[in-house]
Short mmCIF file of C-alpha atoms in Angstrom, two decimals:
data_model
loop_
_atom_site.label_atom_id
_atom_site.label_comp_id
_atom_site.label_asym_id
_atom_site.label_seq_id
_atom_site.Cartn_x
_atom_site.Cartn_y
_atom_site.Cartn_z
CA UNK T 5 121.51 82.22 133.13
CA UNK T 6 124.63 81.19 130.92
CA UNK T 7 127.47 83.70 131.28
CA UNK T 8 129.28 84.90 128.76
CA UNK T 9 132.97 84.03 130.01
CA UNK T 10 135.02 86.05 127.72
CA UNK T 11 133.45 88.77 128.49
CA UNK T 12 133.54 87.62 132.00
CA UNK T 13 137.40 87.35 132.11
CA UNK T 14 137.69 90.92 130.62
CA UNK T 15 135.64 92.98 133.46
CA UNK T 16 138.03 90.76 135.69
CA UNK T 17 141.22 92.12 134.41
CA UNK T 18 140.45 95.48 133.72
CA UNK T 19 139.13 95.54 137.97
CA UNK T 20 142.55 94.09 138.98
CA UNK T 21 144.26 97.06 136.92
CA UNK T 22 146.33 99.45 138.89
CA UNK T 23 144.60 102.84 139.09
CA UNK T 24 147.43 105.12 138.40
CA UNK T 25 146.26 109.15 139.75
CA UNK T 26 147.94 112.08 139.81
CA UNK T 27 147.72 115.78 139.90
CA UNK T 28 147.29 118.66 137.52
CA UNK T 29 150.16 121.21 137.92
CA UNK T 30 149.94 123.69 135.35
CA UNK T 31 148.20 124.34 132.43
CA UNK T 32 149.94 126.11 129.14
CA UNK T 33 148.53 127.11 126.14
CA UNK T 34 146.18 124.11 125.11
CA UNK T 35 147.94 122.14 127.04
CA UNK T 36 147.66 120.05 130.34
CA UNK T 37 150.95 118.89 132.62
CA UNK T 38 149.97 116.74 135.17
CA UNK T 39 152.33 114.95 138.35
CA UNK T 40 151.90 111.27 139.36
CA UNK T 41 150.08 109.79 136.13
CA UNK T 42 152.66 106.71 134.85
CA UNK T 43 150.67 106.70 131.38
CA UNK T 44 151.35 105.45 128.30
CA UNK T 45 151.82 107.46 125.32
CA UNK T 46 148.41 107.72 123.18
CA UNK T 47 146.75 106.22 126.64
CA UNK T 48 143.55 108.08 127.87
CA UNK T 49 143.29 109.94 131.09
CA UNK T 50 140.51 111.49 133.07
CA UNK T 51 140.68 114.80 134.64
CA UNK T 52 137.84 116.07 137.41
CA UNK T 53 137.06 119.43 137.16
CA UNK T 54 134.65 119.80 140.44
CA UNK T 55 131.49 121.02 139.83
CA UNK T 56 132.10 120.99 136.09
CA UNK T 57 132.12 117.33 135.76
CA UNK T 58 135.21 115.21 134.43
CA UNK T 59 136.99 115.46 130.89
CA UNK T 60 139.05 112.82 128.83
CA UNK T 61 142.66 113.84 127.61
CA UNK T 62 144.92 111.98 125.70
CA UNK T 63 149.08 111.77 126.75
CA UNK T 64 150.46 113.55 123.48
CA UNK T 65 154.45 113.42 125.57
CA UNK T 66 156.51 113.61 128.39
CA UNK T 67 158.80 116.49 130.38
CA UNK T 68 161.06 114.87 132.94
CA UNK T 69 158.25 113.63 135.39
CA UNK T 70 155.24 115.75 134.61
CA UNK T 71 152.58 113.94 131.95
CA UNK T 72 151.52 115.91 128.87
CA UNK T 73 147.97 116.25 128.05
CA UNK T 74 145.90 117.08 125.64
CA UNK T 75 142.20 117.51 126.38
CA UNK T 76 139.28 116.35 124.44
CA UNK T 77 137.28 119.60 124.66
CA UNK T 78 137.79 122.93 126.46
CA UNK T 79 140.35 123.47 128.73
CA UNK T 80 137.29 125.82 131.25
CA UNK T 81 137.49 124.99 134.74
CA UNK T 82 140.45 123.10 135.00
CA UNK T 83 143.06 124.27 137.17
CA UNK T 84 145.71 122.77 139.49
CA UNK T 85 145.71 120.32 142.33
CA UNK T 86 142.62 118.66 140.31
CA UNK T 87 142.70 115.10 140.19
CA UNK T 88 143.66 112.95 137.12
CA UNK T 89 143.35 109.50 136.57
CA UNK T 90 144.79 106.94 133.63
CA UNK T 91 142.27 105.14 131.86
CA UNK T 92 144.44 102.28 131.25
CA UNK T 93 143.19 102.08 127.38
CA UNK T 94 143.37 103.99 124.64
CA UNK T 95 141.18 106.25 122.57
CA UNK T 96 137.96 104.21 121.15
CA UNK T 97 134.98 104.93 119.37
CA UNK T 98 131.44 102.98 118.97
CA UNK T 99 130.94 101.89 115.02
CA UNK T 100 127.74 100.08 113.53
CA UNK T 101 125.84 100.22 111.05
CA UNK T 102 123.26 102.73 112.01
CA UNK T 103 126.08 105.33 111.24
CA UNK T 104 125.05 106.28 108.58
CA UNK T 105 123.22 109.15 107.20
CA UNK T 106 124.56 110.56 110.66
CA UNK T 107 126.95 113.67 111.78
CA UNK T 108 129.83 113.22 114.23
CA UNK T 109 132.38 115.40 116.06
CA UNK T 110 136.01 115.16 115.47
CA UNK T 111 135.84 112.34 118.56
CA UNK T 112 133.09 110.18 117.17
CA UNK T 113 130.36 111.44 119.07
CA UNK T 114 126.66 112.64 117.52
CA UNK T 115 126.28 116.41 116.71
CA UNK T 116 123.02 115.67 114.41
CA UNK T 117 120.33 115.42 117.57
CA UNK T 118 119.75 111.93 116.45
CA UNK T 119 120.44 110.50 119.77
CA UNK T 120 123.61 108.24 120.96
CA UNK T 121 125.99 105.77 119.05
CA UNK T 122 125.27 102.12 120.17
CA UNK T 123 128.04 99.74 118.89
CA UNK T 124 131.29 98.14 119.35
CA UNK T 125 134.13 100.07 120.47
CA UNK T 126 137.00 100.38 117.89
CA UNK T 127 140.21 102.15 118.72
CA UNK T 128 141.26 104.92 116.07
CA UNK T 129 145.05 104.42 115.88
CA UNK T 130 145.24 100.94 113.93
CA UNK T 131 147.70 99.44 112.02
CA UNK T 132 147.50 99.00 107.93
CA UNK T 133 147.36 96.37 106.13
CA UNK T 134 149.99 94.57 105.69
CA UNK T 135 151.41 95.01 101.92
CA UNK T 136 151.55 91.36 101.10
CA UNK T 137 147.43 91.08 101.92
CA UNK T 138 146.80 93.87 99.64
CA UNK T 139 144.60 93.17 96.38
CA UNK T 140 145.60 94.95 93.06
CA UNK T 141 143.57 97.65 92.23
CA UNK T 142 141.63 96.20 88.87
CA UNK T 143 138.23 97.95 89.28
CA UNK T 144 137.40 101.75 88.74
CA UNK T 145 135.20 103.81 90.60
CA UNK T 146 132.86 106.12 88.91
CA UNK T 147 133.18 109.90 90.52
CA UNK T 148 130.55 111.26 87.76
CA UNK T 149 133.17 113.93 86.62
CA UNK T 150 134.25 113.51 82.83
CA UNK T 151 137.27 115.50 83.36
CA UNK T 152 137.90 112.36 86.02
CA UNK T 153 136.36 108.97 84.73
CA UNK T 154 137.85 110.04 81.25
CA UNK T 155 141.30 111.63 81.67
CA UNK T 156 142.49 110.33 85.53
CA UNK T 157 140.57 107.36 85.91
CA UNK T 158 140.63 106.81 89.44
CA UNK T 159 140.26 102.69 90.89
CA UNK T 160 138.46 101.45 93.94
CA UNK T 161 141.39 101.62 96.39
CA UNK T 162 143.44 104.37 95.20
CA UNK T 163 144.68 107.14 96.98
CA UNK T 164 144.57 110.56 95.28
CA UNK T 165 144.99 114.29 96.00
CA UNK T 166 143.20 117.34 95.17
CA UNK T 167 145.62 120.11 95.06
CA UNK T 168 144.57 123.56 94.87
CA UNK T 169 144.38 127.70 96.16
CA UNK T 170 141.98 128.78 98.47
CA UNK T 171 138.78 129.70 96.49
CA UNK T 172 139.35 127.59 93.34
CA UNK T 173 136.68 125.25 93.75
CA UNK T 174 137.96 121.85 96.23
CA UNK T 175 134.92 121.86 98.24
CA UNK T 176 132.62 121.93 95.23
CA UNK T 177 134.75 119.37 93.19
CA UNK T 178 134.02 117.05 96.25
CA UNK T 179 130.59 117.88 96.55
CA UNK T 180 129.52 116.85 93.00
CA UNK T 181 132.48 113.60 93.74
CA UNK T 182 130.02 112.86 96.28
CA UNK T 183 126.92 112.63 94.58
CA UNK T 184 128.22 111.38 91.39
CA UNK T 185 129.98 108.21 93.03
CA UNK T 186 129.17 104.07 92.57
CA UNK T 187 130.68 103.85 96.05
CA UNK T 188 128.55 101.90 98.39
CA UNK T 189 129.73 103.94 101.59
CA UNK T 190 130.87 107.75 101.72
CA UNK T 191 132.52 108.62 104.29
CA UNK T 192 133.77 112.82 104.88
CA UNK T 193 135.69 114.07 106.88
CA UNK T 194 135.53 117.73 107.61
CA UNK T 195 138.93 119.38 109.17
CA UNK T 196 139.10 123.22 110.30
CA UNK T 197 135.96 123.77 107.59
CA UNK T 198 133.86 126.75 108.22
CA UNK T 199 130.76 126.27 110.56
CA UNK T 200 128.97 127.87 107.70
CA UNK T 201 129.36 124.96 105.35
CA UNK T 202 128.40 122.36 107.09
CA UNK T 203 124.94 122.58 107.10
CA UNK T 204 125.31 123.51 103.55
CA UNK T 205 127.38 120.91 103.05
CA UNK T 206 124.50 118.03 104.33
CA UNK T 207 121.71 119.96 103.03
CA UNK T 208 122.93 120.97 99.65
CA UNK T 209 125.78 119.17 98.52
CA UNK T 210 124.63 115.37 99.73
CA UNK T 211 121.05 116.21 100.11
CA UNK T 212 118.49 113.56 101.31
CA UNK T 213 119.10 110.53 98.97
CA UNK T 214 122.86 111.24 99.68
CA UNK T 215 122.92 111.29 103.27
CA UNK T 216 121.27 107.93 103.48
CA UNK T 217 125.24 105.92 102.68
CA UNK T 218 127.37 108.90 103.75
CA UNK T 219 129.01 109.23 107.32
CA UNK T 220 129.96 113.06 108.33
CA UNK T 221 133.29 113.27 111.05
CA UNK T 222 133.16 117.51 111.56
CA UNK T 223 136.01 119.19 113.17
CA UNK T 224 135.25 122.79 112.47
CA UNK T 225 138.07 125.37 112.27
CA UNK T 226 137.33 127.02 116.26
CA UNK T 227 137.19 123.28 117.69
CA UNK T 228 140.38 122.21 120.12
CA UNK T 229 143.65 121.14 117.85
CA UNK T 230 143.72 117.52 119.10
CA UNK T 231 140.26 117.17 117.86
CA UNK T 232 141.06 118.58 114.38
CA UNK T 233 143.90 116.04 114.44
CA UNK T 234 141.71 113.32 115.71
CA UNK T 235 139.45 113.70 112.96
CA UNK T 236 141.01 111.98 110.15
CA UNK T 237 141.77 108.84 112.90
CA UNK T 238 138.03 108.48 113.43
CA UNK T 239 137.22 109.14 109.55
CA UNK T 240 139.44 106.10 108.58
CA UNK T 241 137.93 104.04 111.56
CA UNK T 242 134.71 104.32 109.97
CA UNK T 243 135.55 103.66 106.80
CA UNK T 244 137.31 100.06 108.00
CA UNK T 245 134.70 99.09 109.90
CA UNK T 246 132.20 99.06 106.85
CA UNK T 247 135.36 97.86 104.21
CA UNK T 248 135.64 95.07 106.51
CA UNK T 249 132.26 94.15 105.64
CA UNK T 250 132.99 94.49 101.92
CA UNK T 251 131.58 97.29 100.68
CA UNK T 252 133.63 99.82 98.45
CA UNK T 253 133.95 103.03 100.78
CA UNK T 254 134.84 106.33 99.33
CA UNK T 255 136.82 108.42 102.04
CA UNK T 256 136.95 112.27 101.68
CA UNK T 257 139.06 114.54 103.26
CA UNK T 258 138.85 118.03 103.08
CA UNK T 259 141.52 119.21 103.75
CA UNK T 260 145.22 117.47 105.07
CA UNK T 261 146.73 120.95 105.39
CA UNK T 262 144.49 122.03 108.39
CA UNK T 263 145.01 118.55 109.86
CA UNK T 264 148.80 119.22 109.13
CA UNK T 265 148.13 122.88 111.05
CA UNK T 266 146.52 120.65 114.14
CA UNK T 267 149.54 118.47 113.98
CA UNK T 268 151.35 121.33 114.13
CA UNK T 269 150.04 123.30 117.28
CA UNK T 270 150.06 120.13 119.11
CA UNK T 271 153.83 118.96 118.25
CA UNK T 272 154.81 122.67 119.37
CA UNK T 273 152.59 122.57 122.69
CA UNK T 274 154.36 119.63 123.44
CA UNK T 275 157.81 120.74 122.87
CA UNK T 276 158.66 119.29 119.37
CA UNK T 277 161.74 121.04 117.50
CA UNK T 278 160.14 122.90 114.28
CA UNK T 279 161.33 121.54 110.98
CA UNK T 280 160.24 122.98 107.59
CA UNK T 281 158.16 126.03 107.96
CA UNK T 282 157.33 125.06 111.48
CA UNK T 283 156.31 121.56 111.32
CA UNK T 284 156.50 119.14 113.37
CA UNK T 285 158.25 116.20 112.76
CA UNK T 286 155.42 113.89 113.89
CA UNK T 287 153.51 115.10 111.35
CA UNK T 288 155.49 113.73 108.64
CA UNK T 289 155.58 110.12 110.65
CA UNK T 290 151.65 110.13 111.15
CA UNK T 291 150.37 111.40 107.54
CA UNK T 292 151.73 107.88 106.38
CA UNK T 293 149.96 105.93 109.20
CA UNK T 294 146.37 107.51 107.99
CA UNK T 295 147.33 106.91 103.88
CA UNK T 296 148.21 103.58 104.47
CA UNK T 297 145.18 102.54 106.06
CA UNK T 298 143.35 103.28 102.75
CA UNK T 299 143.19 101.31 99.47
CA UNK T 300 141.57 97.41 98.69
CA UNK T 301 142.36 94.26 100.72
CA UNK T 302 140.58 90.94 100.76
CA UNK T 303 137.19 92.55 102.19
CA UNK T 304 136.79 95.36 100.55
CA UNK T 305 138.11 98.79 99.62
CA UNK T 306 138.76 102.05 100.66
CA UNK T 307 139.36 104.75 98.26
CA UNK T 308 140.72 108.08 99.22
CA UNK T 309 140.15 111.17 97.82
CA UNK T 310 142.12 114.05 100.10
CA UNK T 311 142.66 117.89 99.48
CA UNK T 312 146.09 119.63 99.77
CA UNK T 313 145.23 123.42 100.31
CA UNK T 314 148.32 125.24 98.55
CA UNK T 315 150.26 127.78 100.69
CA UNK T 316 150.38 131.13 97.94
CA UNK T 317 149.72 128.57 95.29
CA UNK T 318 152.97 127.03 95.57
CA UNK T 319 152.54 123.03 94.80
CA UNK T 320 156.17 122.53 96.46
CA UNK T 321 155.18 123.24 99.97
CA UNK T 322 155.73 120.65 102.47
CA UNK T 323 152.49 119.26 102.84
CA UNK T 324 151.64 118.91 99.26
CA UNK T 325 155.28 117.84 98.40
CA UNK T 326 155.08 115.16 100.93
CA UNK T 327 151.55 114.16 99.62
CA UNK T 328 153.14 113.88 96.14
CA UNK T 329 154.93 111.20 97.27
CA UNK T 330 152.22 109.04 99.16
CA UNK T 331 149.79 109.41 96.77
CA UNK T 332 148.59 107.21 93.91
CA UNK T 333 148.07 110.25 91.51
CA UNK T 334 147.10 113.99 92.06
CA UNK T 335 144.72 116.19 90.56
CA UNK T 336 145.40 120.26 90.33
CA UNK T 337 142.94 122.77 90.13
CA UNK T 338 143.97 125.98 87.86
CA UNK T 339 142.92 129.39 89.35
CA UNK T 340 143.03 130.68 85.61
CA UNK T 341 140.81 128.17 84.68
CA UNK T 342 138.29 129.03 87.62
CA UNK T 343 138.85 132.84 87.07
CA UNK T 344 137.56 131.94 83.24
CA UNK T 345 134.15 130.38 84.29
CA UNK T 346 135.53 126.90 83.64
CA UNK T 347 134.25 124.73 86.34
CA UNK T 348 135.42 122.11 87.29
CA UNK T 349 138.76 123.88 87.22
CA UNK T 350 140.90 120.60 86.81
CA UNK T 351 143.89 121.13 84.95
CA UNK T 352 143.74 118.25 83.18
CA UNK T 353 147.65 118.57 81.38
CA UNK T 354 148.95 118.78 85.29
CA UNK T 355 146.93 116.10 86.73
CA UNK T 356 147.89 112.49 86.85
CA UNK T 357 146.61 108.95 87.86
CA UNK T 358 148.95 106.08 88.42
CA UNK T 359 147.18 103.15 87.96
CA UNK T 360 145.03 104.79 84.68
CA UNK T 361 146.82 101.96 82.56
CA UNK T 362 145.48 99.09 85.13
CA UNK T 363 141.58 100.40 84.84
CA UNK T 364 141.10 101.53 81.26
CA UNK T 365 141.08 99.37 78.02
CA UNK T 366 143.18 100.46 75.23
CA UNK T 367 140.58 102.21 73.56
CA UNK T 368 139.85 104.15 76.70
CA UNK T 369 143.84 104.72 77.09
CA UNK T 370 144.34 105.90 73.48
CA UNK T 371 141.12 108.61 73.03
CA UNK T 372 142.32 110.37 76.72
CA UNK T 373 146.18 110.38 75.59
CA UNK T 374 144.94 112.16 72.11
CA UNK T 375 142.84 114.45 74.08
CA UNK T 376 146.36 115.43 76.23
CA UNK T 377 148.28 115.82 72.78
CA UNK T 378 145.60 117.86 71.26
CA UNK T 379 145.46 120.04 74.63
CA UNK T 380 149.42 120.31 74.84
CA UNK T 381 149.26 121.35 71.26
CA UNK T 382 146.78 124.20 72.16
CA UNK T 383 148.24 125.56 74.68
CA UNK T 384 151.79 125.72 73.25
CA UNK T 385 150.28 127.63 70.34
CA UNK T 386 147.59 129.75 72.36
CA UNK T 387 149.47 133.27 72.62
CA UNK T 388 150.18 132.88 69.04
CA UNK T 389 146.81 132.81 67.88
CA UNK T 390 145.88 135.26 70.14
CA UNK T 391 147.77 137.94 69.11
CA UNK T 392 147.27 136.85 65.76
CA UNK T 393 150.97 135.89 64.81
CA UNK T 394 149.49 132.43 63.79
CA UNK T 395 148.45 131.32 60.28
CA UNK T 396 146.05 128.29 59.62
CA UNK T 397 148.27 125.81 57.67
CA UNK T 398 151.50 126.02 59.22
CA UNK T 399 151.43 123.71 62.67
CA UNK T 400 148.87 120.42 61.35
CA UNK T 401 148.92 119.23 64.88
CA UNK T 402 147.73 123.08 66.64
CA UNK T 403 144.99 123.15 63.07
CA UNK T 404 143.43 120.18 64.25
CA UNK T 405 143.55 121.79 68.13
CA UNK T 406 141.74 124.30 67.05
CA UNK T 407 139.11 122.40 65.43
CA UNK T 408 138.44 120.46 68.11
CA UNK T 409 138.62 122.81 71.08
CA UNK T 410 135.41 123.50 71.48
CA UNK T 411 133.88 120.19 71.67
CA UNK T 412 136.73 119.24 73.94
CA UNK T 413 136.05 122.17 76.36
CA UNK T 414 132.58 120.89 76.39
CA UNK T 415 133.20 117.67 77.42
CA UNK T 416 135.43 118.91 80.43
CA UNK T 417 133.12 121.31 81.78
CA UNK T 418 130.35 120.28 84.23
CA UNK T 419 127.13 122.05 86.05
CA UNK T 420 127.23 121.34 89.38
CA UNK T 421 124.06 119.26 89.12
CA UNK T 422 125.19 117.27 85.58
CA UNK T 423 126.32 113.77 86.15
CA UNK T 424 127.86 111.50 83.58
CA UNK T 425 128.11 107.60 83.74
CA UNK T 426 131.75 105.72 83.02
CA UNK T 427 130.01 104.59 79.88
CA UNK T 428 128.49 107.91 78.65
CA UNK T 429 131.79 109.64 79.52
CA UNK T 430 133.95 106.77 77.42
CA UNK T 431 131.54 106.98 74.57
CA UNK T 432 131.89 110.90 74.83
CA UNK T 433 135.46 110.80 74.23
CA UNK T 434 136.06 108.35 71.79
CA UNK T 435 133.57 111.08 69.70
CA UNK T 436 135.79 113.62 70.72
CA UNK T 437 139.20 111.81 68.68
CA UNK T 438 136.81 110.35 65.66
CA UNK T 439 138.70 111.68 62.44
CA UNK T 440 136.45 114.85 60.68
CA UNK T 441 133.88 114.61 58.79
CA UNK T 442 133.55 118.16 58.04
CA UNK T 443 135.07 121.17 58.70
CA UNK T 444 134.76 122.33 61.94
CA UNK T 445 132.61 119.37 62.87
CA UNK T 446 133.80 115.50 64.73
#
């Protein structure tokens, strides 16, 4: 029998590891402290809880000599005096293939029933790309949304947020995203969702034919913080290990402000001064880490589409102000607009993609900017003519608005179930900026 001496060497130097154990001495909040464990920071350790079996936690810090831990699961049955060991490595997860059309937990393990994850182990915190191996972002990904292919074109490696109030429509926006995509992997990522909508969520929203190229990472809103935070880790873990085989992956997160509210109970636990409206200030040095591990290198891609839940509406809060600035374009959601029946409820004025002048011809470029001017020219003129201050004649520009209004709200509104092409939805609006034939009509 021919060994396989690699592997041989490895078992030999993880045997003649120290084994570093300690103690646990107290446990606060969601929070372990243990005595005697020399680990690393980010390093795994094992805690034995007696009859309960043993549980992995992760070394989020340090107080003087005592180890902070954060566990991966309940903290039930631990108590002091119970042993802990360090791991020695850090925190992995299996990735293959056969991943898909499955559902994982917030630490990369099965929920679905399906049976176990066979496949190579993969740790979550990685490095990005470096910039120089980057590729330009030349190609554009269909998302079946006119309001998106037509006035935001988005590319195949671009990172964009979805920023919106609670109830305006996010969840659905990404469910039709979903099903309307020319990605070749999906990969979601649920943070702090409700239970509820999960099942939904697979059932309803993906459905059978979309489940078959889409990964699920669940952390739902009553699981531990330090799996809501891991979440995102093993999302983007995923997503590399099938970019790396060259496939176009389509990453959605829903939502960075609960993974900013994880980041937040952990960095307190652990003793972190509060900053702006109480976070952390590790949160602000680890969103980076997981945005920069998206977009298109020499493999393949990874396009990110992420939603910034807005405290009270506000789009300066700290999450979604930071966001702003990490982002390769944004996309807002209007309440008014939602409250009005107009679904999706993308404000189209307010939203913006950076690289739209990379992806779309000139043709393409020139319909959607006289779509924006005709839409400015509306609105500026809308509480004129509907108190009825406004007389036809006077404003050209608002005359021709009006006109077209109607066929333009058309083409931005959407059934859940109505998907449009890049083609159809280019044709569409090059019809919708054709001079007029008659009145009233394009």
């Amino acid at each position: 029998m021919q060994l396989d001496l690699p592997h041989c060497k490895e078992l030999v130097r993880a045997s003649a590891r120290p084994v570093f154990r300690g103690n646990v001495d107290q446990v606060s909040g969601v929070m372990v402290e243990a005595r005697g464990v020399p680990a690393a920071l980010g390093e795994m350790c094992r805690i034995d809880r007696g009859r309960l079996g043993t549980i992995n936690a992760e070394v989020i810090g340090f107080r003087g000599q005592t180890t902070l831990l954060m566990p991966h699961g309940d903290l039930e049955g631990i108590a002091p005096m119970q042993r802990v060991m360090a791991l020695g490595k850090p925190f992995t997860i299996p990735v293959h293939n056969s991943l898909l059309g499955r559902t994982l937990d917030g630490y990369g393990q099965p929920i679905d029933s399906k049976g176990a994850i066979q496949g190579m182990q993969r740790t979550v915190r990685r490095n990005a790309p470096a910039a120089l191996s980057r590729e330009p972002i030349r190609e554009p990904l269909q998302t079946g949304l006119r309001a998106i292919d037509g006035m935001t074109t988005l590319g195949r490696g671009q990172r964009v947020g979805i920023f919106a109030g609670s109830g305006v429509g996010k969840s659905s926006l990404l469910g039709q995203v979903t099903r309307g995509t020319d990605a070749d992997v999906v990969i979601v990522c649920l943070v702090g969702e409700r239970g509820r909508e999960v099942k939904s969520f697979v059932d309803e929203t993906l459905g059978e034919e979309g489940r078959k190229k889409a990964v699920l990472v669940v952390a739902t809103s009553d699981r531990a913080p330090i799996e809501r935070f891991l979440a995102p880790f093993t999302a983007v873990t995923i997503a590399e290990h099938f970019r790396d085989q060259g496939l176009g992956v389509l990453l959605v997160m829903d939502s960075v402000t609960r993974f900013a509210l994880a980041s937040r109970e952990i960095g307190l636990a652990a003793g972190e001064p509060p900053t702006v409206r109480g976070f952390p200030p590790s949160f602000f040095a680890t969103i980076p880490k997981i945005v920069e591990r998206m977009g298109r290198t020499q493999k393949g891609s990874i396009t990110g589409l992420l939603t910034i839940l807005l405290d009270a509406d506000d789009p300066n809060d700290p999450v979604s102000d930071t966001m702003r600035g990490l982002l390769d374009g944004h996309i807002f959601l209007s309440r008014d607009l939602a409250q009005g029946g107009h679904f999706p409820a993308i404000d189209v004025l307010g939203s913006l993609s950076r690289l739209m002048t990379d992806l779309a011809d000139g043709e393409h470029q020139l319909a959607a900017r006289r779509v924006r001017e005709l839409l400015a020219a509306y609105q500026e003129g809308k509480d004129l003519i509907e108190v009825g201050a406004y007389r036809a004649g006077t404003n050209p520009a608002l005359d021709d608005a009006v006109l077209r209004m109607p066929a333009i709200l058309q083409f931005l509104r959407q059934e859940q179930n109505e998907m449009s092409s890049v083609q159809e939805t280019r044709e569409l609006l090059s019809l919708l900026t054709q001079p007029m034939t008659g009145q009233g009509a394009i």
